[in-house]
PDB file of C-alpha atoms in Angstrom:
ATOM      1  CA  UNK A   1      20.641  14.695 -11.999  1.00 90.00           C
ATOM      2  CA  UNK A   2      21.898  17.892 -13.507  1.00 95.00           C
ATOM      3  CA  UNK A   3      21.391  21.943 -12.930  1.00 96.00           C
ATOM      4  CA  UNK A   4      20.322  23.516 -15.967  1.00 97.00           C
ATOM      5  CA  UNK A   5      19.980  27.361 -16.250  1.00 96.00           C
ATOM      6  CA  UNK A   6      16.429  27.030 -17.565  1.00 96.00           C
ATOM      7  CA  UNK A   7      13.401  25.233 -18.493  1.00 95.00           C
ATOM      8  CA  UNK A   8      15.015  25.853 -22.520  1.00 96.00           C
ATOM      9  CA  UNK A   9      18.134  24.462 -21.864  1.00 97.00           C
ATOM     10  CA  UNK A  10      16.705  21.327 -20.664  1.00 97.00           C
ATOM     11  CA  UNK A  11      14.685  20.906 -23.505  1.00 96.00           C
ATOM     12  CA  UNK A  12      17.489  21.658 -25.437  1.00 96.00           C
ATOM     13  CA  UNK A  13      19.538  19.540 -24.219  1.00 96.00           C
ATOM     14  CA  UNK A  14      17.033  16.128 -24.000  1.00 96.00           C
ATOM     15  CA  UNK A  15      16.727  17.170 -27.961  1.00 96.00           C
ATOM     16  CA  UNK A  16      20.713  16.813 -28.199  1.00 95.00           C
ATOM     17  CA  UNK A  17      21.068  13.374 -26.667  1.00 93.00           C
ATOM     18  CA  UNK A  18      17.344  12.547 -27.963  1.00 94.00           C
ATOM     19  CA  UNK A  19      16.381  11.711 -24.343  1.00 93.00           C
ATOM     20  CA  UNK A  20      12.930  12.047 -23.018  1.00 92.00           C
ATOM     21  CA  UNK A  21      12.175  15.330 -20.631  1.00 94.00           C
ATOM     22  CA  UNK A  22      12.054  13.247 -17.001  1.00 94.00           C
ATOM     23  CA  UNK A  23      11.139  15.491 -13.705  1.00 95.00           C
ATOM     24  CA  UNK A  24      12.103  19.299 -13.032  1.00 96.00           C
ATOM     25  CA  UNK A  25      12.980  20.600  -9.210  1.00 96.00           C
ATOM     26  CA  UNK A  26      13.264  23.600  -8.087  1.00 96.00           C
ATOM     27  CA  UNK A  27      16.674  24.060  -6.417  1.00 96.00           C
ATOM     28  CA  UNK A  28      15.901  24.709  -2.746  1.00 96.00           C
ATOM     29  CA  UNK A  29      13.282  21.476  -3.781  1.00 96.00           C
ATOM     30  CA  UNK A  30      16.670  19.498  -4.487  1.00 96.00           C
ATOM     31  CA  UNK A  31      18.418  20.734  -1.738  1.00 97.00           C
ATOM     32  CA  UNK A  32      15.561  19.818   1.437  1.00 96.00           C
ATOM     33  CA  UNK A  33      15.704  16.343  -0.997  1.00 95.00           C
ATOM     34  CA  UNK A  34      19.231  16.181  -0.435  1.00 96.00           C
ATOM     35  CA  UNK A  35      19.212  17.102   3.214  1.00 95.00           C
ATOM     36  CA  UNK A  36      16.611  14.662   4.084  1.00 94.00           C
ATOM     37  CA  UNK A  37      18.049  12.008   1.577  1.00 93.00           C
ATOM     38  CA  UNK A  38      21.394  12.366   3.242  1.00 92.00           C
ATOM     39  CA  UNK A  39      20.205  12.776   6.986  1.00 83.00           C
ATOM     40  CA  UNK A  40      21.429   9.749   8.468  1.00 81.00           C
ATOM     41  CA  UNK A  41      24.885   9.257   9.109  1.00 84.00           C
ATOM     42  CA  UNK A  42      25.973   6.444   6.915  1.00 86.00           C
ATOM     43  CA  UNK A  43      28.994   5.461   9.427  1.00 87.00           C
ATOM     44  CA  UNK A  44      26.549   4.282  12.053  1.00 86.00           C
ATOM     45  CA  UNK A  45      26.904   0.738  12.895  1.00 86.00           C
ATOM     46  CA  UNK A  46      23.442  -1.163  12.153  1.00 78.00           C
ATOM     47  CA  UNK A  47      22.655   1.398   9.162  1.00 81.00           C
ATOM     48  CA  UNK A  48      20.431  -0.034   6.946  1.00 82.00           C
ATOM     49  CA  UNK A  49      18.848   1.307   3.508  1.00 82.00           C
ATOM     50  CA  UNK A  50      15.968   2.609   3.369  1.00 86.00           C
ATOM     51  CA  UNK A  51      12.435   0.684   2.879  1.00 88.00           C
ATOM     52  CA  UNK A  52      10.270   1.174  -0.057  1.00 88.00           C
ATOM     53  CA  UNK A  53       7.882   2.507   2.159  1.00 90.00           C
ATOM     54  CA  UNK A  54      10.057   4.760   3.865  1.00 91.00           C
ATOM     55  CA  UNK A  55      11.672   6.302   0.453  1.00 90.00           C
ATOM     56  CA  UNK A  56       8.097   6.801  -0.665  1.00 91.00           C
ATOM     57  CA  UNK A  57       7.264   8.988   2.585  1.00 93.00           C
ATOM     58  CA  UNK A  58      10.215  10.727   2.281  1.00 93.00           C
ATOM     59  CA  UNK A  59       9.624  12.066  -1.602  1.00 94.00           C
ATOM     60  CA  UNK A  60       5.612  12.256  -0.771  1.00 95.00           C
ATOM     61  CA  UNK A  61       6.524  14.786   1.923  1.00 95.00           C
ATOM     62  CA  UNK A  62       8.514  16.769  -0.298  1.00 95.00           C
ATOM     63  CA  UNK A  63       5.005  16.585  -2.480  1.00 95.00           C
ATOM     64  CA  UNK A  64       7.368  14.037  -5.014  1.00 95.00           C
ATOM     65  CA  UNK A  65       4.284  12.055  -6.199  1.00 94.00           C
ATOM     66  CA  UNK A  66       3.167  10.631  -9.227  1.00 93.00           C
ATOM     67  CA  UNK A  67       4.470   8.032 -11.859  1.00 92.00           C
ATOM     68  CA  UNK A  68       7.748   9.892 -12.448  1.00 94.00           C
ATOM     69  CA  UNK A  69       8.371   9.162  -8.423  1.00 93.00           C
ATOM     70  CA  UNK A  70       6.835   5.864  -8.209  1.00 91.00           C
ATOM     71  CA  UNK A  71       9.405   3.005  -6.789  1.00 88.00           C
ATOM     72  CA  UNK A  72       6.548   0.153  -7.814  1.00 85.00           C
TER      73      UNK A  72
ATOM     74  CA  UNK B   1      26.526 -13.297   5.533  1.00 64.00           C
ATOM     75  CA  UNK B   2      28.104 -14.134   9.168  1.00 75.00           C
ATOM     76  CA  UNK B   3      28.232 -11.916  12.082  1.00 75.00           C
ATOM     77  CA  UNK B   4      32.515 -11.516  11.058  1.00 90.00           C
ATOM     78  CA  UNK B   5      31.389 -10.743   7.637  1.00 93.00           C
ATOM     79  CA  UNK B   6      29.143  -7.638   9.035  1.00 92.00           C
ATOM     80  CA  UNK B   7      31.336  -6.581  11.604  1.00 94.00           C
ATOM     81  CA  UNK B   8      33.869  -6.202   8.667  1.00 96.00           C
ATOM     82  CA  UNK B   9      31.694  -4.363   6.788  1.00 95.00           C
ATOM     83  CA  UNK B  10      30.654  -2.056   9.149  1.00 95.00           C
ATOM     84  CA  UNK B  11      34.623  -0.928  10.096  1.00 96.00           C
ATOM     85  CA  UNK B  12      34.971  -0.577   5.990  1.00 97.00           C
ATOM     86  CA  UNK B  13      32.001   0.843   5.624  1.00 96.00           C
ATOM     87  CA  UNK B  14      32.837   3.457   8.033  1.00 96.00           C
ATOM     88  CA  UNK B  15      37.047   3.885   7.391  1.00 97.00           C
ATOM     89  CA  UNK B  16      35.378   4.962   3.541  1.00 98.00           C
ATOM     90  CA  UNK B  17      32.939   7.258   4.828  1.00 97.00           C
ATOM     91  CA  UNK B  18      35.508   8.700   7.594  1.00 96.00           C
ATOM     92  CA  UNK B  19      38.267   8.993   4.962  1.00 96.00           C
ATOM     93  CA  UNK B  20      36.061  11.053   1.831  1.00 97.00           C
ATOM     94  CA  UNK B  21      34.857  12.704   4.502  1.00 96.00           C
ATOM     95  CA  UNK B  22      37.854  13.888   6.037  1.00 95.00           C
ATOM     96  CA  UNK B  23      40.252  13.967   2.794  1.00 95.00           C
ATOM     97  CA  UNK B  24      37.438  14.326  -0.173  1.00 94.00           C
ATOM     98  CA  UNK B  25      38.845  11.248  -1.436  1.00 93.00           C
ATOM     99  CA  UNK B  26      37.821   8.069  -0.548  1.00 96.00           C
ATOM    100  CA  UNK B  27      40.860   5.334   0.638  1.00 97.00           C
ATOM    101  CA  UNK B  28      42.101   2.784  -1.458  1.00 97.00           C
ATOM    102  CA  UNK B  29      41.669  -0.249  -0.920  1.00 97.00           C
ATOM    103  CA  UNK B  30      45.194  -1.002   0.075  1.00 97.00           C
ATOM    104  CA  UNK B  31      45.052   1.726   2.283  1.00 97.00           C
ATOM    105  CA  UNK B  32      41.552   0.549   3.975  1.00 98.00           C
ATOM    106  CA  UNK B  33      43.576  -2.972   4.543  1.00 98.00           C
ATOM    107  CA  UNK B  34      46.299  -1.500   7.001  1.00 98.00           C
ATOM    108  CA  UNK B  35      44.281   1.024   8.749  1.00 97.00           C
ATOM    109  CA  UNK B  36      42.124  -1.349   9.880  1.00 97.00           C
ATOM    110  CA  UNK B  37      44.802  -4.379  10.315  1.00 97.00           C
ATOM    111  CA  UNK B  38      43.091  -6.384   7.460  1.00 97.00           C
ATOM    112  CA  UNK B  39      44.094  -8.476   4.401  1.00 97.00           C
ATOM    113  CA  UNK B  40      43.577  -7.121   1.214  1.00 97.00           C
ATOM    114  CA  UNK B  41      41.365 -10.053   0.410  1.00 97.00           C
ATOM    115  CA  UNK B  42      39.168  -9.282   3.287  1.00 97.00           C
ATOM    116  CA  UNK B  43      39.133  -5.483   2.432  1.00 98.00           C
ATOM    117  CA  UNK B  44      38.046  -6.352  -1.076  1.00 98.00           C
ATOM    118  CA  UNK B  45      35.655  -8.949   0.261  1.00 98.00           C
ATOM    119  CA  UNK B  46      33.829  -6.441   1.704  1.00 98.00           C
ATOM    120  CA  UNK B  47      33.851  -4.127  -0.437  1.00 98.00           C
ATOM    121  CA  UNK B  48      32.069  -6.256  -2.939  1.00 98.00           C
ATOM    122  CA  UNK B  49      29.387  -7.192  -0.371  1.00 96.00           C
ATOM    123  CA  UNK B  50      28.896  -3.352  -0.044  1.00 95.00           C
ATOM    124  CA  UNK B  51      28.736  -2.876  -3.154  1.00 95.00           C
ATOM    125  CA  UNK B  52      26.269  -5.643  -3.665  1.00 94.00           C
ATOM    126  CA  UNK B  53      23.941  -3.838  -0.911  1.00 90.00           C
ATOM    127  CA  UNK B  54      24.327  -0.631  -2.771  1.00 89.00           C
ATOM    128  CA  UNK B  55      25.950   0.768   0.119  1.00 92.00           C
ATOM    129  CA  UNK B  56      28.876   1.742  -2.148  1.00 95.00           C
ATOM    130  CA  UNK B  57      29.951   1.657  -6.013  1.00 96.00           C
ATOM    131  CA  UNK B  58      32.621   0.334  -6.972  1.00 97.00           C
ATOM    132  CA  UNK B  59      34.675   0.967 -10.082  1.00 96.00           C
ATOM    133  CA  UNK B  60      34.368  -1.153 -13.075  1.00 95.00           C
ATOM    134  CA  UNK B  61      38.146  -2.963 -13.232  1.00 95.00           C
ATOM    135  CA  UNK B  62      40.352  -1.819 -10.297  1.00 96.00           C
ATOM    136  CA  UNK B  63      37.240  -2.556  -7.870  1.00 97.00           C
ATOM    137  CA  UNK B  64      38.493   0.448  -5.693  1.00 97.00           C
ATOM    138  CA  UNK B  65      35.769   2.977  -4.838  1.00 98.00           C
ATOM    139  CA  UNK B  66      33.959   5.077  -7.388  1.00 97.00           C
ATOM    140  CA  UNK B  67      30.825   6.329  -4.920  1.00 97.00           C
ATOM    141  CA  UNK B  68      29.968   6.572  -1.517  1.00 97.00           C
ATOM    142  CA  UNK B  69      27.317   8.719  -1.988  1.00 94.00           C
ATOM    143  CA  UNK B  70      26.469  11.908  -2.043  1.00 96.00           C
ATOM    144  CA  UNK B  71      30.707  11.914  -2.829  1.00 97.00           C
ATOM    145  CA  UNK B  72      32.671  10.177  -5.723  1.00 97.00           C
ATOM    146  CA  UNK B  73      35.910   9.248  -5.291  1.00 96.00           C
ATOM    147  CA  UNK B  74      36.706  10.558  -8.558  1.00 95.00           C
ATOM    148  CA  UNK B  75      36.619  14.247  -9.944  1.00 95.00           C
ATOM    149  CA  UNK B  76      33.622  15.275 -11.501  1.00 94.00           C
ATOM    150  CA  UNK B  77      31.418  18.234 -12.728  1.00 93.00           C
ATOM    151  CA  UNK B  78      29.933  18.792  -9.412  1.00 95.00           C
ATOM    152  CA  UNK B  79      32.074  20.634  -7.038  1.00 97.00           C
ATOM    153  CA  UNK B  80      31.887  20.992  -3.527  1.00 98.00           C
ATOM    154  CA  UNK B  81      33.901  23.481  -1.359  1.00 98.00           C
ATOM    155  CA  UNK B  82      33.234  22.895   2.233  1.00 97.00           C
ATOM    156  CA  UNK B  83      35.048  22.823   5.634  1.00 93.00           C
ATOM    157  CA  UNK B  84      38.317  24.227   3.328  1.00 95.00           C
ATOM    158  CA  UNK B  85      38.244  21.045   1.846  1.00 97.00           C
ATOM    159  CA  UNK B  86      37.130  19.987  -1.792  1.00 97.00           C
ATOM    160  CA  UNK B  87      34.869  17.303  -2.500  1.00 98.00           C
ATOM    161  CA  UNK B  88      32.991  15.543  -5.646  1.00 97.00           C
ATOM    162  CA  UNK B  89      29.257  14.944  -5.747  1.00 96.00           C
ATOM    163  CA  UNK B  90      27.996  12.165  -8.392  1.00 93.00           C
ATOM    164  CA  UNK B  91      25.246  14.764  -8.989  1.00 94.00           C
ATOM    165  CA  UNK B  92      23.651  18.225  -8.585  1.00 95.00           C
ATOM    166  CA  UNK B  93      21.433  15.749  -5.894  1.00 94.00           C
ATOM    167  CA  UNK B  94      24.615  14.351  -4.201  1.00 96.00           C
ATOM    168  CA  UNK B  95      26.757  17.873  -4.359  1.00 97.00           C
ATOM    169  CA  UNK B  96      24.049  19.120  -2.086  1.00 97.00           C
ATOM    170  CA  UNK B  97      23.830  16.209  -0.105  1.00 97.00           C
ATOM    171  CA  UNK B  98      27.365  16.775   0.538  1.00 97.00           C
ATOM    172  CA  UNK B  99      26.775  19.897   3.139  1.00 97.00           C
ATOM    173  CA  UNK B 100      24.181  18.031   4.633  1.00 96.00           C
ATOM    174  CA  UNK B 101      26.468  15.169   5.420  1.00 95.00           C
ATOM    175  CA  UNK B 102      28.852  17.051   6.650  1.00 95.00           C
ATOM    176  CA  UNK B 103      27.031  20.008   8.517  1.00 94.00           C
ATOM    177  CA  UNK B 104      28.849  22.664   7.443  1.00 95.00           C
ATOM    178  CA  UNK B 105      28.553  25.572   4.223  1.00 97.00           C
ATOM    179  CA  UNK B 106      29.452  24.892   1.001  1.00 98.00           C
ATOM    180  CA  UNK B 107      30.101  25.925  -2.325  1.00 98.00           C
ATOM    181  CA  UNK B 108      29.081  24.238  -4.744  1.00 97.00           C
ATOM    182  CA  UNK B 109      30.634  24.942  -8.349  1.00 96.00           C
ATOM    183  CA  UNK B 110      28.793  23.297 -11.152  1.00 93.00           C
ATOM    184  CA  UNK B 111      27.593  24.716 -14.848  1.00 95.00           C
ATOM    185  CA  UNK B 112      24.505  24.535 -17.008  1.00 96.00           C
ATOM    186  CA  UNK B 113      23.912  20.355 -18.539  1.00 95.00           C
ATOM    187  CA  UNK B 114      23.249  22.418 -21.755  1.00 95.00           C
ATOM    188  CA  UNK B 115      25.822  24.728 -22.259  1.00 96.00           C
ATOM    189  CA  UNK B 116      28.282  24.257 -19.620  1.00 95.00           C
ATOM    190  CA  UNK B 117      28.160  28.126 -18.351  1.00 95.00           C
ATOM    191  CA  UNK B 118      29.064  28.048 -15.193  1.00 95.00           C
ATOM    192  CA  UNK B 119      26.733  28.008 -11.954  1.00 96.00           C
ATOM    193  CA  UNK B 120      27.055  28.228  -8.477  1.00 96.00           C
ATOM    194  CA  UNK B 121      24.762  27.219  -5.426  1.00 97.00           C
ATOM    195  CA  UNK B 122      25.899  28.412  -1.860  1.00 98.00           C
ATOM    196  CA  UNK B 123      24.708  26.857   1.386  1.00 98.00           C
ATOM    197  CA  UNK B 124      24.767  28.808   4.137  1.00 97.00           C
ATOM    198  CA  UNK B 125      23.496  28.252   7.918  1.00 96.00           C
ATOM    199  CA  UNK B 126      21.490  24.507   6.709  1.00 95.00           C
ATOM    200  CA  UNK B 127      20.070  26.878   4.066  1.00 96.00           C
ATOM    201  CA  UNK B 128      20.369  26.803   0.240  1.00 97.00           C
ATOM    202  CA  UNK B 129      21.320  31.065  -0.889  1.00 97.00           C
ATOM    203  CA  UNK B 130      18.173  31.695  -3.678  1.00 94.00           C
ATOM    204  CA  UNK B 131      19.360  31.141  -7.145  1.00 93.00           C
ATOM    205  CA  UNK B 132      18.065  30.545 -10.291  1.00 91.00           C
ATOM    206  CA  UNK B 133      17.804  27.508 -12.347  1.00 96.00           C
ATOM    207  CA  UNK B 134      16.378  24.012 -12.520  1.00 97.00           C
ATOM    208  CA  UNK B 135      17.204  20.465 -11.505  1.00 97.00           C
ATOM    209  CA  UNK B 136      16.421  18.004 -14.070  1.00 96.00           C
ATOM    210  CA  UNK B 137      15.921  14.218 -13.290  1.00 94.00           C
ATOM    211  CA  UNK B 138      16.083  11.859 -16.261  1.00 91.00           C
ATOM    212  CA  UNK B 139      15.309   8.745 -14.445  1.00 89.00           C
ATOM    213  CA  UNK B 140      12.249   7.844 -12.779  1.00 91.00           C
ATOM    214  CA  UNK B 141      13.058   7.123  -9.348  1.00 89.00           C
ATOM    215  CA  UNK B 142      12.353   3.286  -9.463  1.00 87.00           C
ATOM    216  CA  UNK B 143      15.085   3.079 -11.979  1.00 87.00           C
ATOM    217  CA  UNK B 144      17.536   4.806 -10.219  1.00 81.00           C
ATOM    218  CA  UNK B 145      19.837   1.854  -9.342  1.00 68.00           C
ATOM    219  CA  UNK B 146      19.692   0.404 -12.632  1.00 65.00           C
ATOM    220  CA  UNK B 147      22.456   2.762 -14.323  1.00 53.00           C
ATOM    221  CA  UNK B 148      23.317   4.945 -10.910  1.00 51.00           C
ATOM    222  CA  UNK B 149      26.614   5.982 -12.938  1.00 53.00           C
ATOM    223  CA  UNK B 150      24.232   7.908 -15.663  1.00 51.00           C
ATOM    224  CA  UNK B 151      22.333   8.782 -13.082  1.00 46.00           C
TER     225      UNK B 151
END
């Protein structure tokens, strides 16, 4: 995941590695992604990854929906 | 995987976490092995069962640490000023993650994917400072894992 300055520069730059254009955030939408992401404390014994389920929650609550956000 | 197995993993699991966090560079494996009054073959042993549970990455030949995310292990374009400390994210994602691991401010130094002009996000009181710009995501999510070092 990379910053970009703008909407151009990402196009620009998917046309110089001739990738496709994936999904834009903006960043305070990255950063409550990151804080919730990155809430638990991964030294805590019995820490497990997340579920499916519970990944899904966590990006639909953010309103990250659709195929682009899909984990199945 | 036996109950020594996890109980191994869980103090290695931790010493990395404890050491990027407190250093901004993860421990070595050699290092990881006398801290916790291991052998080197257990250390690595666990490490590759982390690994396998995508609790860590690893790096490709010396099997030390590459990723215990949101930090890397290694220098990269994403970075993080926090605590007077500096630390690595793997990604714009994971350089933010990094203040909300830690719970403190940060600065995070990173530039434009494009054209490499530089760019810098501040966190401030659990709050990102407004700033301009975009986060692009090339991978849909459910291929994340699948190449987590292009990622």
């Amino acid at each position: 995941m990379l910053l970009f300055r703008s909407e151009e520069h990402i196009e620009e730059w998917c046309r110089a590695w001739s990738l496709q254009r994936g999904a834009t955030l903006s960043p305070d939408t990255a950063w409550r992604l990151a804080r919730a992401w990155y809430s638990a404390d991964r030294r805590e014994r019995g820490r497990r990854r997340r579920t499916v389920d519970e990944t899904e929650a966590l990006l639909a609550e953010l309103g990250l929906t659709g195929p682009f956000w899909a984990l199945r | 995987m036996d109950s020594d197995d996890a109980e191994v993993d869980f103090r290695v699991r931790a010493a990395v976490y404890d050491g990027v966090m407190t250093s901004g560079t993860a421990p070595l494996g050699e290092d990881l092995a006398a801290q916790l009054a291991l052998s080197r073959e257990q250390v690595a042993a666990a490490l590759e069962r982390l690994a396998a549970g995508r609790a860590l990455v690893l790096q490709r030949d010396s099997r030390e640490v590459l990723m215990a995310n949101p930090f890397s292990a290694v220098p990269t374009p994403f970075a993080v000023r926090a605590a007077g400390k500096l630390y690595y994210g793997n990604c714009i994602w994971d350089a933010l993650g990094i203040p909300a691991v830690l719970g403190t401010d940060a600065r995070i130094d990173g530039s434009c994917g494009c054209c490499g002009e530089a760019m810098s996000l501040a966190v401030t009181a659990d709050a990102l400072e407004p700033t301009d710009g975009v986060v692009h995501f090339a991978i849909p999510a459910r291929r994340w894992w699948e190449d987590i070092v292009f990622n």
